[in-house]
GROMACS .gro file of C-alpha atoms in nm:
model
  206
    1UNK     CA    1   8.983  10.886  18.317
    2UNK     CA    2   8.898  10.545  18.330
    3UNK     CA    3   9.033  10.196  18.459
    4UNK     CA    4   9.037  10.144  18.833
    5UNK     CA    5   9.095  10.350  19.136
    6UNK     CA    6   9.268  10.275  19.492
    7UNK     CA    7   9.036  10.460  19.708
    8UNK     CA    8   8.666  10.624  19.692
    9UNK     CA    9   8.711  10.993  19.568
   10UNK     CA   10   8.489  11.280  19.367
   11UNK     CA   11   8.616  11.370  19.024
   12UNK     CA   12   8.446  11.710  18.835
   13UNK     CA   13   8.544  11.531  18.470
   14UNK     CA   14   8.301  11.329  18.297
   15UNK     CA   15   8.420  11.059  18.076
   16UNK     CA   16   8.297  10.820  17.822
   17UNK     CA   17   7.999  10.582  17.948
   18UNK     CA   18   8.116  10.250  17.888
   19UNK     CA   19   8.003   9.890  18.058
   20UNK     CA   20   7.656  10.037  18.170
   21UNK     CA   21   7.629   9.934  18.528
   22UNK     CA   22   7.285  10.070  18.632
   23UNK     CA   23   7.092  10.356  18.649
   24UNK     CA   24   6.874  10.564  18.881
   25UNK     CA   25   6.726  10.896  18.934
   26UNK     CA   26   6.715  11.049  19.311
   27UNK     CA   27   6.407  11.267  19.433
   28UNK     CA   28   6.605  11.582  19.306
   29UNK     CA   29   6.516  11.484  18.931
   30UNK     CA   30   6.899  11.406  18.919
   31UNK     CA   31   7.030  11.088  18.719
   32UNK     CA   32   7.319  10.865  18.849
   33UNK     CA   33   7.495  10.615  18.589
   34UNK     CA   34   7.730  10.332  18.717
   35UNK     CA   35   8.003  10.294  18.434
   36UNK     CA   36   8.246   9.997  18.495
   37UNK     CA   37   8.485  10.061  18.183
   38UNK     CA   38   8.570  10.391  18.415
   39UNK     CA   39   8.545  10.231  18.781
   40UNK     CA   40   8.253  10.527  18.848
   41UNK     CA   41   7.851  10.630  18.907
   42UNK     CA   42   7.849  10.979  18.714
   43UNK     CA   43   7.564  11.207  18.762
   44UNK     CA   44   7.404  11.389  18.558
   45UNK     CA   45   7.095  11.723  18.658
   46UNK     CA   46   6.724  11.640  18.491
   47UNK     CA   47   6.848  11.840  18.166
   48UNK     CA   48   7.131  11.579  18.106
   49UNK     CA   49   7.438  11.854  18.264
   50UNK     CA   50   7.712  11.679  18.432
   51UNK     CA   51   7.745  11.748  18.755
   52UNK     CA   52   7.997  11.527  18.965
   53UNK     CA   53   8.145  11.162  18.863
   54UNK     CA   54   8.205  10.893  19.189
   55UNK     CA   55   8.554  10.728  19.152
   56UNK     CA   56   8.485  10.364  19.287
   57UNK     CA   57   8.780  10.167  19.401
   58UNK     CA   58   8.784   9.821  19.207
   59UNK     CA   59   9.041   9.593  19.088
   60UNK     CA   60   8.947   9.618  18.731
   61UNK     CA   61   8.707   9.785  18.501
   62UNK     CA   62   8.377   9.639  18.388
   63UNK     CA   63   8.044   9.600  18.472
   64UNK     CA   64   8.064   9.336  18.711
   65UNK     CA   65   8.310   9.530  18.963
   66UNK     CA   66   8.117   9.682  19.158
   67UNK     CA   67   7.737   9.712  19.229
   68UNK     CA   68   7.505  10.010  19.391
   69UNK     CA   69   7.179  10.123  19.492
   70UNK     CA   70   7.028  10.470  19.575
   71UNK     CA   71   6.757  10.489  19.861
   72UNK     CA   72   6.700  10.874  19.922
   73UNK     CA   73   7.027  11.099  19.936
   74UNK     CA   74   7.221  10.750  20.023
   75UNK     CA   75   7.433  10.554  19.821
   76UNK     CA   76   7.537  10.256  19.865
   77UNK     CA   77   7.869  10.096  19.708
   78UNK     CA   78   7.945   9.725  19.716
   79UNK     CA   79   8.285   9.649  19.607
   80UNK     CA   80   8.527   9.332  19.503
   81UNK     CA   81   8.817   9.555  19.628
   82UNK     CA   82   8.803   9.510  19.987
   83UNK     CA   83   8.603   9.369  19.994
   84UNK     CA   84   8.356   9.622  20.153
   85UNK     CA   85   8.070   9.855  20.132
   86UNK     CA   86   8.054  10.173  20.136
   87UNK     CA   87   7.780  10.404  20.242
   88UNK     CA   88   7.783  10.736  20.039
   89UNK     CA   89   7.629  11.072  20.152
   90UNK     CA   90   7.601  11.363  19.957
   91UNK     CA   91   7.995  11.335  19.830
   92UNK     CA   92   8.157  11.158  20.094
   93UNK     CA   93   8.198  10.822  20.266
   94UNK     CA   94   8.019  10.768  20.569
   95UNK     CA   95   8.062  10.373  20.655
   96UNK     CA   96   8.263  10.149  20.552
   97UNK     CA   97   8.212   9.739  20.624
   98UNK     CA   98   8.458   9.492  20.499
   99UNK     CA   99   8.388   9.154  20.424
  100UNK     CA  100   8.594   8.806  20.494
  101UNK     CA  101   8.544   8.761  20.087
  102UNK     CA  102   8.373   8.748  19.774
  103UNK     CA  103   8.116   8.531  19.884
  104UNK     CA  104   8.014   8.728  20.147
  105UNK     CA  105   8.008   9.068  19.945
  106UNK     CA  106   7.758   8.870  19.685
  107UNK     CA  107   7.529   8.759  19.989
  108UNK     CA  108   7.529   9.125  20.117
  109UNK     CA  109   7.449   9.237  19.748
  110UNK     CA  110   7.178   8.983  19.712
  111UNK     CA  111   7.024   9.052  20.039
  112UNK     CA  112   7.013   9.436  19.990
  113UNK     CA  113   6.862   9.336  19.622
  114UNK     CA  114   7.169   9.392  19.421
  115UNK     CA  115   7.324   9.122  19.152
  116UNK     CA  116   7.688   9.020  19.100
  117UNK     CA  117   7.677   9.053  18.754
  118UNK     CA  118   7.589   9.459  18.764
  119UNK     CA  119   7.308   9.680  18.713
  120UNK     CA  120   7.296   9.649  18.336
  121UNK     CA  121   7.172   9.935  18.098
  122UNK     CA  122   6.803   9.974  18.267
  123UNK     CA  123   6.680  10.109  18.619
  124UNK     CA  124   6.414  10.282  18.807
  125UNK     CA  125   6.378  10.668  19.001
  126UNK     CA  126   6.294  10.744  19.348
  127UNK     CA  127   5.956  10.805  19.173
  128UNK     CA  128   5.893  10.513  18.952
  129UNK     CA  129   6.054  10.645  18.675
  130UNK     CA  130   6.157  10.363  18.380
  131UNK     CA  131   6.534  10.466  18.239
  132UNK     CA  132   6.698  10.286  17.993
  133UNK     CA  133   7.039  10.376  17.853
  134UNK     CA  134   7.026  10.345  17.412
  135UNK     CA  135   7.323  10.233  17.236
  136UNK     CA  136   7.379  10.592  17.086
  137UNK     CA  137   7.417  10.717  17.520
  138UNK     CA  138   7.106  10.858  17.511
  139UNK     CA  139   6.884  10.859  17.799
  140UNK     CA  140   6.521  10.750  17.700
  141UNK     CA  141   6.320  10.835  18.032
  142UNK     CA  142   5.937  10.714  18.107
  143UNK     CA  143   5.766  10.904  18.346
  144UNK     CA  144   5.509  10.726  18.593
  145UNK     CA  145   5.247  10.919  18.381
  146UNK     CA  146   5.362  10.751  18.077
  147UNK     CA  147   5.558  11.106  17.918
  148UNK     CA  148   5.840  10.993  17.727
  149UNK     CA  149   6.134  11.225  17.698
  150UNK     CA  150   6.544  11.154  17.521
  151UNK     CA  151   6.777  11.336  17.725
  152UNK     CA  152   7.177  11.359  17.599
  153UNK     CA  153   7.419  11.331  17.839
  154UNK     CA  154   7.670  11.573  17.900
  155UNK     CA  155   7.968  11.324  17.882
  156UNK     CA  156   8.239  11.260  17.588
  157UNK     CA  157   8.136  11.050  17.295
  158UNK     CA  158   8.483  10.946  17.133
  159UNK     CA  159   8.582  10.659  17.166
  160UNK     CA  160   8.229  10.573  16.958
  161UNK     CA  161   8.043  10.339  17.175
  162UNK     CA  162   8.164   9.946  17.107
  163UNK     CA  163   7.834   9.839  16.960
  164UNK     CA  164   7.825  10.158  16.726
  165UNK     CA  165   8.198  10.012  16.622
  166UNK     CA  166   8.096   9.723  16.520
  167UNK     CA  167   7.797   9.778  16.354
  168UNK     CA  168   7.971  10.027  16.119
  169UNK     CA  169   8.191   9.768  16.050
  170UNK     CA  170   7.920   9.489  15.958
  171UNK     CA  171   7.777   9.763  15.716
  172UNK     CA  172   8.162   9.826  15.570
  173UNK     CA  173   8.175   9.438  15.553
  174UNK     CA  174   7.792   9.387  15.376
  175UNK     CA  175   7.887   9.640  15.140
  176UNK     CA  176   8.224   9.558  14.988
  177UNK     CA  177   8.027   9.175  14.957
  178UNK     CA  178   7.739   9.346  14.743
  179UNK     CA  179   8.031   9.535  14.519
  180UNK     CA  180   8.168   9.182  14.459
  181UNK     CA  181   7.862   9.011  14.401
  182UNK     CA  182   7.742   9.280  14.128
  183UNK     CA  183   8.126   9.264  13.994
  184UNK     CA  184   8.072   8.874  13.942
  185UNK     CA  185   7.722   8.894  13.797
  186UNK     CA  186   7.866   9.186  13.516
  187UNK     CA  187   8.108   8.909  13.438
  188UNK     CA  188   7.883   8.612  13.419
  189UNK     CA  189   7.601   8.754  13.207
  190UNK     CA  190   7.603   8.809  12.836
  191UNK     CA  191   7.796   9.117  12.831
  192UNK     CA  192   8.025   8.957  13.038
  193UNK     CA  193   8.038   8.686  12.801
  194UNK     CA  194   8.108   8.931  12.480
  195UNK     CA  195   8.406   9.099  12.725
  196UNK     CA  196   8.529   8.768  12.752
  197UNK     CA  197   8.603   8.649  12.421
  198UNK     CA  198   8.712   8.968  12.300
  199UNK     CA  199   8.982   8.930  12.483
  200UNK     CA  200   9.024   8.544  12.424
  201UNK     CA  201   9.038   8.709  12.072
  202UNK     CA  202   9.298   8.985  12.138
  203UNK     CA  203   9.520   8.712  12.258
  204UNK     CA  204   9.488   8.509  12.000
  205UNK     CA  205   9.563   8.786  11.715
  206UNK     CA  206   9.834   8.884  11.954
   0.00000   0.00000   0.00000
């Protein structure tokens, strides 16, 4: 379900979106969303349905494997493992160009508009659509009119998202701190004086 893959191939199982690598939406109304912690572009019908996931071949997972861009029904795959592009119709590959190295993959990437670093959790449609990706994996879409509209994706939530994990944990760690600060306030005001040397006292009797 996720790491990297040897060759280009179509899988029918979506998987958890992790390492947001882009997004865009074709003239079809349907969304495609690079994921590097999976190696894959998954896409997704206007409604938020899965429909098919694009198993990239990389060398590892993350956001900076790969990059892509969609121009009409073509997609176009640059990848580290190669390293080469590859030109995607419909749900096969169509051309495939190699490169001497890294160096000259990032130049082809640059020139065709692309970054290195990956598409990040933000794109644009065929129609000048704004997408954005939230934190929770939902899909927050602004239409050229200006509609807004939240779409859920139809894709597997667990593991929680990394952010999500974290943030519980800041709120775990904020309030055990407030538990211990109220704790050491009980015992420094007067009532936690009057504790205090009742039991000084017990001890002493004792």
């Amino acid at each position: 379900m996720g790491g990297t893959h040897d060759a280009f191939s179509l899988s029918d199982t979506a998987v958890p979106i992790r390492d947001v690598n882009g997004l865009s939406r074709d003239g079809e109304g349907n969304y495609y969303i690079g994921c590097g912690g999976s190696s894959s572009i998954q896409v997704f019908d206007r409604e938020g349905t899965f429909l098919r996931r694009f198993c990239i071949p990389t060398y590892k997972a993350g956001s900076a494997s790969f990059s892509w861009k969609l121009e009409g029904d073509t997609l176009r795959v640059y990848t580290y493992r190669g390293p080469a592009r590859l030109t995607v119709e419909g749900t096969r590959v169509t051309e495939s160009e190699t490169y001497p190295d890294g160096s000259a993959l990032e130049a082809a990437m640059e020139a065709d508009g692309l970054s290195a670093c990956g598409g990040g959790r933000s794109g644009t449609g065929a129609d000048g659509s704004h997408l954005r990706l939230d934190l929770l994996g939902r899909l927050r879409v602004t239409e050229p009119d200006g509609t807004r509209r939240t779409l859920s994706l139809e894709a597997p939530h667990f593991p929680p998202p990394f952010p999500f994990c974290w943030g519980m944990a800041l709120v775990g760690i904020v309030g055990m701190l407030l538990l211990l600060g109220r704790a050491a306030g009980s015992l420094s005001g007067p009532g936690g004086k009057k504790r205090r040397e009742g039991l000084d006292n017990s001890r002493h009797i004792g």
